[in-house]
Short mmCIF file of C-alpha atoms in Angstrom, two decimals:
data_model
loop_
_atom_site.label_atom_id
_atom_site.label_comp_id
_atom_site.label_asym_id
_atom_site.label_seq_id
_atom_site.Cartn_x
_atom_site.Cartn_y
_atom_site.Cartn_z
CA UNK A 1 0.00 0.00 0.00
CA UNK A 2 1.34 3.45 -0.93
CA UNK A 3 1.17 6.21 1.66
CA UNK A 4 0.03 9.22 -0.38
CA UNK A 5 1.07 11.58 2.43
CA UNK A 6 4.75 10.63 2.19
CA UNK A 7 7.07 11.32 -0.73
CA UNK A 8 10.59 9.93 -0.79
CA UNK A 9 13.49 11.36 -2.75
CA UNK A 10 17.17 10.62 -2.84
CA UNK A 11 20.30 12.25 -4.18
CA UNK A 12 23.91 11.16 -3.99
CA UNK A 13 26.88 13.50 -4.24
CA UNK A 14 30.11 12.18 -5.76
CA UNK A 15 33.43 14.04 -5.68
CA UNK A 16 35.04 14.67 -9.11
CA UNK A 17 38.63 14.50 -7.74
CA UNK A 18 38.98 18.26 -8.26
CA UNK A 19 36.96 20.92 -6.40
CA UNK A 20 33.43 19.77 -7.10
CA UNK A 21 31.46 16.81 -8.20
CA UNK A 22 28.12 15.62 -9.40
CA UNK A 23 24.79 14.94 -7.84
CA UNK A 24 23.26 11.70 -8.98
CA UNK A 25 19.49 11.56 -9.09
CA UNK A 26 17.73 8.32 -9.97
CA UNK A 27 16.17 8.51 -13.46
CA UNK A 28 17.68 11.94 -14.28
CA UNK A 29 20.87 13.38 -15.68
CA UNK A 30 23.58 14.27 -13.20
CA UNK A 31 23.85 17.81 -11.86
CA UNK A 32 27.37 19.19 -11.54
CA UNK A 33 28.59 21.47 -8.79
CA UNK A 34 31.84 23.15 -7.85
CA UNK A 35 33.39 25.26 -5.14
CA UNK A 36 33.66 29.04 -5.71
CA UNK A 37 37.17 30.39 -6.40
CA UNK A 38 36.93 32.45 -3.20
CA UNK A 39 37.08 29.17 -1.30
CA UNK A 40 39.77 27.52 -3.42
CA UNK A 41 37.54 26.00 -6.07
CA UNK A 42 37.56 26.15 -9.83
CA UNK A 43 33.99 27.51 -10.10
CA UNK A 44 33.29 25.40 -13.20
CA UNK A 45 29.65 24.88 -12.21
CA UNK A 46 27.07 26.31 -9.82
CA UNK A 47 27.97 26.08 -6.15
CA UNK A 48 25.79 24.37 -3.54
CA UNK A 49 24.31 27.71 -2.43
CA UNK A 50 23.16 28.47 -5.98
CA UNK A 51 21.66 24.99 -6.32
CA UNK A 52 19.86 25.49 -3.00
CA UNK A 53 18.34 28.79 -4.17
CA UNK A 54 17.47 27.13 -7.48
CA UNK A 55 15.50 24.49 -5.59
CA UNK A 56 13.52 27.21 -3.82
CA UNK A 57 12.73 28.91 -7.15
CA UNK A 58 11.75 25.59 -8.74
CA UNK A 59 9.48 24.73 -5.82
CA UNK A 60 7.67 28.06 -6.01
CA UNK A 61 7.10 27.65 -9.74
CA UNK A 62 6.07 23.98 -9.47
CA UNK A 63 3.62 24.81 -6.68
CA UNK A 64 2.16 27.62 -8.80
CA UNK A 65 1.82 25.26 -11.77
CA UNK A 66 0.01 22.71 -9.60
CA UNK A 67 -2.61 25.30 -8.61
CA UNK A 68 -2.73 26.67 -12.16
CA UNK A 69 -3.80 23.22 -13.31
CA UNK A 70 -6.44 22.96 -10.59
CA UNK A 71 -7.87 26.40 -11.39
CA UNK A 72 -7.56 25.81 -15.15
CA UNK A 73 -5.94 28.90 -16.58
CA UNK A 74 -2.82 29.61 -18.62
CA UNK A 75 -0.44 32.41 -17.62
CA UNK A 76 1.73 34.21 -20.14
CA UNK A 77 4.92 34.01 -18.07
CA UNK A 78 6.00 32.65 -14.68
CA UNK A 79 9.37 33.04 -12.98
CA UNK A 80 10.80 33.08 -9.48
CA UNK A 81 13.61 35.35 -8.39
CA UNK A 82 15.42 34.15 -5.26
CA UNK A 83 18.26 36.09 -3.66
CA UNK A 84 20.18 35.44 -0.49
CA UNK A 85 22.89 36.88 1.68
CA UNK A 86 25.40 34.71 3.44
CA UNK A 87 27.36 36.11 6.35
CA UNK A 88 30.25 34.82 8.40
CA UNK A 89 28.78 33.89 11.77
CA UNK A 90 31.98 33.88 13.83
CA UNK A 91 33.32 30.44 14.60
CA UNK A 92 30.15 28.84 13.19
CA UNK A 93 31.15 29.56 9.57
CA UNK A 94 28.85 31.01 6.93
CA UNK A 95 25.10 31.16 7.45
CA UNK A 96 22.25 32.52 5.38
CA UNK A 97 21.29 35.83 6.93
CA UNK A 98 18.26 36.37 4.77
CA UNK A 99 16.50 34.99 1.72
CA UNK A 100 14.10 36.95 -0.48
CA UNK A 101 11.93 35.21 -3.02
CA UNK A 102 9.50 36.77 -5.48
CA UNK A 103 7.15 34.76 -7.67
CA UNK A 104 6.48 36.82 -10.82
CA UNK A 105 3.43 36.08 -12.97
CA UNK A 106 2.23 37.77 -16.14
CA UNK A 107 -1.24 36.95 -17.37
CA UNK A 108 -4.10 38.22 -19.50
CA UNK A 109 -6.20 40.90 -17.84
CA UNK A 110 -9.19 38.55 -17.84
CA UNK A 111 -7.21 36.04 -15.75
CA UNK A 112 -5.82 38.49 -13.19
CA UNK A 113 -7.97 37.30 -10.27
CA UNK A 114 -7.26 33.59 -10.78
CA UNK A 115 -3.55 34.31 -11.37
CA UNK A 116 -3.36 36.18 -8.07
CA UNK A 117 -5.13 33.30 -6.32
CA UNK A 118 -2.66 30.76 -7.75
CA UNK A 119 0.30 32.94 -6.81
CA UNK A 120 -1.00 33.39 -3.26
CA UNK A 121 -1.52 29.64 -2.94
CA UNK A 122 1.99 28.95 -4.25
CA UNK A 123 3.52 31.31 -1.68
CA UNK A 124 1.45 29.68 1.08
CA UNK A 125 2.01 26.05 0.10
CA UNK A 126 5.56 25.88 -1.35
CA UNK A 127 6.91 23.28 1.07
CA UNK A 128 10.58 24.25 0.68
CA UNK A 129 10.12 27.94 1.42
CA UNK A 130 7.75 27.10 4.27
CA UNK A 131 10.26 24.67 5.80
CA UNK A 132 13.33 26.88 5.34
CA UNK A 133 11.44 30.00 6.44
CA UNK A 134 11.15 28.45 9.89
CA UNK A 135 14.94 28.33 10.18
CA UNK A 136 16.31 31.22 8.10
CA UNK A 137 14.91 34.76 7.92
CA UNK A 138 12.96 34.72 4.66
CA UNK A 139 10.42 36.79 2.80
CA UNK A 140 8.36 35.25 0.03
CA UNK A 141 5.89 37.28 -1.99
CA UNK A 142 4.19 37.26 -5.35
CA UNK A 143 3.79 39.91 -8.00
CA UNK A 144 1.08 39.41 -10.63
CA UNK A 145 0.71 41.72 -13.60
CA UNK A 146 -1.66 41.86 -16.52
CA UNK A 147 -0.18 42.10 -19.99
#
């Protein structure tokens, strides 16, 4: 019996014998990562912090798309802009000191109300931003415009 309330994912990181590596995801192509030059890396690929912020952006968009499907409308454009600051926290190393995420939606004027509803639901129900927001100072908002 499948528990519909539980999703399971896995990822495995493998060192590339330089300053980065790859993330192996079952059934998908590998994602590559590297260490920034500031920390002795070659910066050949995105660093872990960029991949983390990318996951937040992807979750906001995917959550929006889920509600878009439920409310049956088609936006013109959807994107998520996620920015963060990392600060040296004394002997504890670097920590995120704030994350700001904005879900941007462009839609037809006739769909403005439903687009706003979907965007609000995405901000409320994106599980990654909701989880991380309990640990790191974070603001998440939406901006919906008619075209």
